[in-house]
Amino acid sequence: MTISAQALNAATAHFMAKDWQAEPLRLICTARWMETSDVMSFRFRAAEPLKFRFKPGQFITFQLEIGGEILHRSYTISSSPSRPHSLMVTIKRVSGGKVSNYLLDNLQPGHSLLAMGPFGEFNLIDIPAARYLFLSAGCGITPMYSMSRYLTDTLGPEADICFIHSAKTQQDVIYRDSLQAMANHHNGFALGLLLQHEAPSRLLAAARCYQGYLDESVLRQLAPDFYERTVYVCGPERFMVACKKLFESLGFDMDHYHQESFGMVMATHPNNTATNAFYSLRVAEQSTQLRAEQTLLEGIEAMKLPIIAACRSGVCGACKCRVAEGEVTSSSQQTLTAEEIAAGMVLACSSRPLSDVKLVL
């Protein structure tokens, strides 16, 4: 078999490729496939050979135009940086999901879109551990999958992972075959699956399976040494709240408990603030009315002003702006420095008005 000079040159170019820096990048879709009936994975490459360097668990933000409107949405990187020449994201179809559903219906191999990142502090590098307990539900599996692939690729038999995932049925288990392959090939990867609406079948032979929800009894059976592990949690808000209450009730050291706040911005209102109050939001010469429970970001977007809202949950810091007049309450300041806070900087996605507000973008 003869290898063409073009193929050899391409292989050399990828080997010599530079690392991805945190800057806007055009990604080209190279493949798409169904994970479940309503979940699809997409694989991307850069226009020029590039090694994707990111921390397992981080996310990227897509920018695309739909119906003449520029929109930004963030998705966890589900591939591993140990396989750096392509990037994968996994997206679920959701009711009213303007961007997610558009991508599932329209994004095809050969198409391209603009991406920014990587973002996020929920990752293996910023939260190091020796022994891991991953808890996920639904699409919350994506950062855990990236972390698991990275650990099994880099540590091999030294990886010590207990992975417990919750899904409605076995057909809803995202990455089911790949998870089972990891469990079969890595002694340090223990897989547990909880199926909410059906009894487990032999198709999930590589995992210890239970029907129902995560509780103390199931946790002690699937992860009897959980007190000795660092816990990472991601999933729907109800799942994350239940997990946190469970571990707190068991006296777990919550310094070793970490959850992805992606997509979870909790409204916070002073007791004396009526949520049906209206306030004026002014940016330059434009203004709009905001209810007390609405975020500054909602007002900025209603005025169609340019702002990047990458994570929409106070994680990435892309929507920083300055409060020039008025008062706000914020549920997240984690990406702001003390100097920025003193200067009046807030995160638009995580801040709500307590009075009429003037902003500087």
Short mmCIF file of N, CA, C and O in Angstrom, two decimals, residues 94-182:
data_model
loop_
_atom_site.label_atom_id
_atom_site.label_comp_id
_atom_site.label_asym_id
_atom_site.label_seq_id
_atom_site.Cartn_x
_atom_site.Cartn_y
_atom_site.Cartn_z
N VAL A 94 -34.18 19.95 23.35
CA VAL A 94 -34.99 20.38 24.48
C VAL A 94 -36.15 21.24 23.98
O VAL A 94 -36.04 21.91 22.95
N SER A 95 -37.22 21.20 24.70
CA SER A 95 -38.39 22.00 24.33
C SER A 95 -38.03 23.47 24.38
O SER A 95 -37.56 23.98 25.40
N GLY A 96 -38.22 24.17 23.28
CA GLY A 96 -37.92 25.58 23.21
C GLY A 96 -36.45 25.91 23.09
O GLY A 96 -36.07 27.08 23.17
N GLY A 97 -35.62 24.90 22.88
CA GLY A 97 -34.18 25.12 22.77
C GLY A 97 -33.82 25.71 21.42
O GLY A 97 -33.57 24.98 20.45
N LYS A 98 -33.78 27.01 21.34
CA LYS A 98 -33.61 27.70 20.06
C LYS A 98 -32.30 27.32 19.37
O LYS A 98 -32.28 27.03 18.17
N VAL A 99 -31.20 27.29 20.13
CA VAL A 99 -29.90 26.98 19.53
C VAL A 99 -29.66 25.49 19.46
O VAL A 99 -29.25 24.96 18.42
N SER A 100 -29.91 24.79 20.55
CA SER A 100 -29.67 23.34 20.57
C SER A 100 -30.45 22.64 19.48
O SER A 100 -29.91 21.82 18.73
N ASN A 101 -31.72 22.94 19.37
CA ASN A 101 -32.54 22.28 18.36
C ASN A 101 -32.13 22.68 16.95
O ASN A 101 -32.17 21.86 16.02
N TYR A 102 -31.72 23.93 16.79
CA TYR A 102 -31.24 24.38 15.47
C TYR A 102 -30.01 23.58 15.06
O TYR A 102 -29.88 23.14 13.90
N LEU A 103 -29.08 23.39 16.00
CA LEU A 103 -27.86 22.64 15.67
C LEU A 103 -28.19 21.19 15.32
O LEU A 103 -27.64 20.64 14.36
N LEU A 104 -29.07 20.57 16.09
CA LEU A 104 -29.43 19.18 15.79
C LEU A 104 -30.09 19.06 14.42
O LEU A 104 -29.88 18.08 13.71
N ASP A 105 -30.88 20.05 14.05
CA ASP A 105 -31.62 19.97 12.79
C ASP A 105 -30.81 20.42 11.58
O ASP A 105 -31.10 20.01 10.45
N ASN A 106 -29.76 21.24 11.80
CA ASN A 106 -29.12 21.89 10.65
C ASN A 106 -27.62 21.68 10.52
O ASN A 106 -27.09 21.74 9.41
N LEU A 107 -26.90 21.47 11.61
CA LEU A 107 -25.44 21.40 11.54
C LEU A 107 -25.01 20.07 10.93
O LEU A 107 -25.29 19.00 11.48
N GLN A 108 -24.33 20.13 9.80
CA GLN A 108 -23.91 18.95 9.05
C GLN A 108 -22.39 18.96 8.86
O GLN A 108 -21.76 20.02 8.92
N PRO A 109 -21.79 17.78 8.60
CA PRO A 109 -20.36 17.76 8.27
C PRO A 109 -20.04 18.72 7.12
O PRO A 109 -20.76 18.77 6.12
N GLY A 110 -18.99 19.48 7.29
CA GLY A 110 -18.61 20.50 6.32
C GLY A 110 -19.04 21.89 6.71
O GLY A 110 -18.45 22.88 6.24
N HIS A 111 -20.06 22.00 7.55
CA HIS A 111 -20.49 23.31 8.05
C HIS A 111 -19.50 23.80 9.11
O HIS A 111 -18.80 23.01 9.74
N SER A 112 -19.46 25.11 9.31
CA SER A 112 -18.56 25.67 10.31
C SER A 112 -19.30 26.66 11.19
O SER A 112 -20.36 27.18 10.83
N LEU A 113 -18.74 26.91 12.37
CA LEU A 113 -19.28 27.93 13.26
C LEU A 113 -18.15 28.47 14.13
O LEU A 113 -17.08 27.87 14.24
N LEU A 114 -18.42 29.61 14.74
CA LEU A 114 -17.41 30.28 15.56
C LEU A 114 -17.54 29.80 16.99
O LEU A 114 -18.64 29.70 17.54
N ALA A 115 -16.39 29.51 17.62
CA ALA A 115 -16.38 29.05 19.01
C ALA A 115 -15.41 29.89 19.82
O ALA A 115 -14.40 30.37 19.32
N MET A 116 -15.74 30.05 21.10
CA MET A 116 -14.88 30.77 22.04
C MET A 116 -14.68 29.90 23.27
O MET A 116 -15.53 29.11 23.63
N GLY A 117 -13.54 30.06 23.91
CA GLY A 117 -13.25 29.28 25.10
C GLY A 117 -11.81 28.80 25.09
O GLY A 117 -10.98 29.31 24.34
N PRO A 118 -11.53 27.79 25.90
CA PRO A 118 -12.45 27.10 26.81
C PRO A 118 -12.69 27.91 28.09
O PRO A 118 -11.87 28.75 28.47
N PHE A 119 -13.83 27.62 28.75
CA PHE A 119 -14.20 28.28 29.98
C PHE A 119 -14.51 27.23 31.05
O PHE A 119 -14.76 26.07 30.74
N GLY A 120 -14.54 27.67 32.29
CA GLY A 120 -15.05 26.83 33.36
C GLY A 120 -14.02 26.38 34.38
O GLY A 120 -12.94 25.94 34.02
N GLU A 121 -14.40 26.49 35.66
CA GLU A 121 -13.54 26.07 36.76
C GLU A 121 -13.87 24.67 37.25
O GLU A 121 -13.17 24.13 38.11
N PHE A 122 -14.93 24.07 36.73
CA PHE A 122 -15.31 22.71 37.12
C PHE A 122 -14.53 21.75 36.22
O PHE A 122 -14.99 21.36 35.16
N ASN A 123 -13.33 21.41 36.66
CA ASN A 123 -12.48 20.56 35.83
C ASN A 123 -11.45 19.86 36.71
O ASN A 123 -11.26 20.20 37.88
N LEU A 124 -10.79 18.87 36.14
CA LEU A 124 -9.87 18.04 36.91
C LEU A 124 -8.59 18.76 37.32
O LEU A 124 -7.93 18.35 38.27
N ILE A 125 -8.23 19.80 36.60
CA ILE A 125 -6.98 20.49 36.88
C ILE A 125 -7.15 21.48 38.03
O ILE A 125 -6.33 21.56 38.94
N ASP A 126 -8.22 22.26 37.99
CA ASP A 126 -8.49 23.23 39.06
C ASP A 126 -9.06 22.56 40.31
O ASP A 126 -9.02 23.14 41.39
N ILE A 127 -9.61 21.34 40.16
CA ILE A 127 -10.11 20.57 41.30
C ILE A 127 -9.42 19.21 41.28
O ILE A 127 -9.98 18.21 40.82
N PRO A 128 -8.17 19.14 41.73
CA PRO A 128 -7.43 17.87 41.66
C PRO A 128 -7.89 16.89 42.73
O PRO A 128 -8.45 17.27 43.76
N ALA A 129 -7.65 15.63 42.49
CA ALA A 129 -8.03 14.57 43.44
C ALA A 129 -7.18 13.34 43.17
O ALA A 129 -6.53 13.22 42.13
N ALA A 130 -7.18 12.43 44.13
CA ALA A 130 -6.50 11.15 43.96
C ALA A 130 -7.50 10.04 43.65
O ALA A 130 -7.21 9.12 42.87
N ARG A 131 -8.69 10.16 44.24
CA ARG A 131 -9.76 9.16 44.02
C ARG A 131 -11.03 9.92 43.68
O ARG A 131 -11.39 10.90 44.35
N TYR A 132 -11.75 9.47 42.67
CA TYR A 132 -12.84 10.24 42.09
C TYR A 132 -14.19 9.54 42.27
O TYR A 132 -14.29 8.31 42.11
N LEU A 133 -15.21 10.33 42.56
CA LEU A 133 -16.59 9.85 42.51
C LEU A 133 -17.36 10.82 41.62
O LEU A 133 -17.56 11.99 41.97
N PHE A 134 -17.76 10.34 40.44
CA PHE A 134 -18.52 11.14 39.48
C PHE A 134 -20.00 10.78 39.60
O PHE A 134 -20.37 9.61 39.48
N LEU A 135 -20.83 11.79 39.80
CA LEU A 135 -22.28 11.61 39.87
C LEU A 135 -22.92 12.48 38.79
O LEU A 135 -22.71 13.69 38.76
N SER A 136 -23.69 11.88 37.91
CA SER A 136 -24.30 12.66 36.83
C SER A 136 -25.70 12.14 36.53
O SER A 136 -26.06 11.01 36.88
N ALA A 137 -26.46 12.99 35.87
CA ALA A 137 -27.80 12.62 35.40
C ALA A 137 -28.04 13.32 34.07
O ALA A 137 -27.62 14.47 33.88
N GLY A 138 -28.69 12.62 33.13
CA GLY A 138 -29.00 13.21 31.84
C GLY A 138 -27.76 13.70 31.13
O GLY A 138 -26.71 13.04 31.13
N CYS A 139 -27.85 14.91 30.54
CA CYS A 139 -26.70 15.47 29.82
C CYS A 139 -25.61 15.97 30.75
O CYS A 139 -24.55 16.39 30.28
N GLY A 140 -25.84 15.91 32.05
CA GLY A 140 -24.78 16.22 32.99
C GLY A 140 -23.64 15.23 32.93
O GLY A 140 -22.59 15.42 33.56
N ILE A 141 -23.81 14.20 32.15
CA ILE A 141 -22.75 13.20 31.98
C ILE A 141 -21.57 13.75 31.18
O ILE A 141 -20.45 13.22 31.27
N THR A 142 -21.76 14.80 30.39
CA THR A 142 -20.72 15.21 29.44
C THR A 142 -19.39 15.59 30.09
O THR A 142 -18.35 15.12 29.64
N PRO A 143 -19.34 16.41 31.15
CA PRO A 143 -18.02 16.68 31.73
C PRO A 143 -17.42 15.45 32.38
O PRO A 143 -16.20 15.26 32.35
N MET A 144 -18.26 14.59 32.98
CA MET A 144 -17.75 13.38 33.62
C MET A 144 -17.16 12.41 32.59
O MET A 144 -16.17 11.73 32.85
N TYR A 145 -17.77 12.38 31.43
CA TYR A 145 -17.25 11.52 30.36
C TYR A 145 -15.89 12.01 29.89
O TYR A 145 -14.95 11.21 29.73
N SER A 146 -15.76 13.32 29.68
CA SER A 146 -14.47 13.88 29.29
C SER A 146 -13.41 13.60 30.35
O SER A 146 -12.27 13.20 30.04
N MET A 147 -13.75 13.79 31.61
CA MET A 147 -12.82 13.52 32.70
C MET A 147 -12.40 12.05 32.73
O MET A 147 -11.21 11.73 32.90
N SER A 148 -13.37 11.17 32.55
CA SER A 148 -13.08 9.73 32.60
C SER A 148 -12.18 9.31 31.45
O SER A 148 -11.24 8.51 31.64
N ARG A 149 -12.46 9.82 30.26
CA ARG A 149 -11.61 9.48 29.12
C ARG A 149 -10.18 9.96 29.34
O ARG A 149 -9.21 9.26 29.03
N TYR A 150 -10.06 11.16 29.90
CA TYR A 150 -8.73 11.71 30.14
C TYR A 150 -7.98 10.87 31.18
O TYR A 150 -6.80 10.53 30.99
N LEU A 151 -8.65 10.53 32.27
CA LEU A 151 -7.99 9.77 33.33
C LEU A 151 -7.61 8.36 32.89
O LEU A 151 -6.51 7.88 33.18
N THR A 152 -8.49 7.69 32.17
CA THR A 152 -8.16 6.33 31.72
C THR A 152 -7.09 6.36 30.63
O THR A 152 -6.27 5.44 30.54
N ASP A 153 -7.08 7.42 29.82
CA ASP A 153 -6.04 7.55 28.79
C ASP A 153 -4.67 7.83 29.42
O ASP A 153 -3.65 7.29 28.97
N THR A 154 -4.64 8.68 30.43
CA THR A 154 -3.35 9.15 30.95
C THR A 154 -2.84 8.33 32.13
O THR A 154 -1.64 8.10 32.26
N LEU A 155 -3.74 7.88 33.01
CA LEU A 155 -3.33 7.13 34.18
C LEU A 155 -3.44 5.62 34.03
O LEU A 155 -2.80 4.87 34.76
N GLY A 156 -4.30 5.20 33.10
CA GLY A 156 -4.47 3.77 32.88
C GLY A 156 -4.90 3.06 34.14
O GLY A 156 -5.89 3.43 34.79
N PRO A 157 -4.19 2.00 34.56
CA PRO A 157 -4.61 1.21 35.73
C PRO A 157 -4.54 1.98 37.04
O PRO A 157 -5.11 1.54 38.04
N GLU A 158 -3.88 3.13 37.05
CA GLU A 158 -3.79 3.92 38.28
C GLU A 158 -5.01 4.82 38.48
O GLU A 158 -5.17 5.40 39.56
N ALA A 159 -5.84 4.95 37.48
CA ALA A 159 -7.05 5.76 37.62
C ALA A 159 -8.00 5.07 38.60
O ALA A 159 -8.26 3.87 38.49
N ASP A 160 -8.51 5.83 39.55
CA ASP A 160 -9.42 5.28 40.57
C ASP A 160 -10.73 6.06 40.50
O ASP A 160 -10.89 7.10 41.14
N ILE A 161 -11.66 5.56 39.68
CA ILE A 161 -12.88 6.27 39.37
C ILE A 161 -14.10 5.42 39.72
O ILE A 161 -14.20 4.26 39.31
N CYS A 162 -15.01 6.01 40.46
CA CYS A 162 -16.35 5.43 40.62
C CYS A 162 -17.32 6.38 39.93
O CYS A 162 -17.41 7.55 40.28
N PHE A 163 -18.02 5.89 38.92
CA PHE A 163 -18.87 6.71 38.07
C PHE A 163 -20.30 6.21 38.21
O PHE A 163 -20.61 5.08 37.84
N ILE A 164 -21.19 7.05 38.74
CA ILE A 164 -22.60 6.68 38.92
C ILE A 164 -23.45 7.63 38.09
O ILE A 164 -23.43 8.85 38.31
N HIS A 165 -24.17 7.08 37.14
CA HIS A 165 -24.98 7.90 36.24
C HIS A 165 -26.45 7.51 36.35
O HIS A 165 -26.79 6.32 36.43
N SER A 166 -27.33 8.51 36.32
CA SER A 166 -28.77 8.30 36.38
C SER A 166 -29.41 8.65 35.05
O SER A 166 -29.09 9.68 34.46
N ALA A 167 -30.32 7.79 34.59
CA ALA A 167 -31.04 8.02 33.33
C ALA A 167 -32.45 7.46 33.47
O ALA A 167 -32.72 6.65 34.36
N LYS A 168 -33.33 7.88 32.57
CA LYS A 168 -34.71 7.40 32.63
C LYS A 168 -34.79 5.91 32.31
O LYS A 168 -35.40 5.13 33.03
N THR A 169 -34.18 5.51 31.19
CA THR A 169 -34.16 4.10 30.77
C THR A 169 -32.77 3.79 30.22
O THR A 169 -31.95 4.69 30.02
N GLN A 170 -32.51 2.53 29.93
CA GLN A 170 -31.20 2.18 29.38
C GLN A 170 -30.99 2.79 28.00
O GLN A 170 -29.85 3.08 27.60
N GLN A 171 -32.04 3.05 27.26
CA GLN A 171 -31.91 3.68 25.96
C GLN A 171 -31.55 5.16 26.08
O GLN A 171 -31.15 5.79 25.10
N ASP A 172 -31.70 5.72 27.28
CA ASP A 172 -31.37 7.12 27.50
C ASP A 172 -29.97 7.31 28.10
O ASP A 172 -29.59 8.43 28.42
N VAL A 173 -29.21 6.23 28.24
CA VAL A 173 -27.86 6.33 28.79
C VAL A 173 -26.93 6.82 27.68
O VAL A 173 -26.60 6.08 26.75
N ILE A 174 -26.49 8.06 27.77
CA ILE A 174 -25.58 8.63 26.78
C ILE A 174 -24.21 7.96 26.92
O ILE A 174 -23.76 7.70 28.03
N TYR A 175 -23.55 7.68 25.81
CA TYR A 175 -22.24 7.02 25.76
C TYR A 175 -22.28 5.60 26.35
O TYR A 175 -21.28 5.11 26.87
N ARG A 176 -23.41 4.96 26.26
CA ARG A 176 -23.58 3.66 26.94
C ARG A 176 -22.50 2.66 26.55
O ARG A 176 -21.85 2.05 27.42
N ASP A 177 -22.27 2.48 25.25
CA ASP A 177 -21.29 1.48 24.82
C ASP A 177 -19.87 1.86 25.24
O ASP A 177 -19.08 1.01 25.65
N SER A 178 -19.54 3.15 25.14
CA SER A 178 -18.21 3.59 25.50
C SER A 178 -17.97 3.45 27.00
O SER A 178 -16.87 3.06 27.43
N LEU A 179 -18.99 3.75 27.81
CA LEU A 179 -18.86 3.58 29.25
C LEU A 179 -18.62 2.12 29.60
O LEU A 179 -17.77 1.80 30.45
N GLN A 180 -19.35 1.25 28.96
CA GLN A 180 -19.18 -0.17 29.24
C GLN A 180 -17.79 -0.65 28.80
O GLN A 180 -17.17 -1.48 29.46
N ALA A 181 -17.29 -0.11 27.69
CA ALA A 181 -15.95 -0.48 27.23
C ALA A 181 -14.90 -0.03 28.24
O ALA A 181 -13.94 -0.78 28.54
N MET A 182 -15.05 1.17 28.80
CA MET A 182 -14.11 1.63 29.82
C MET A 182 -14.16 0.73 31.05
O MET A 182 -13.13 0.39 31.64
#
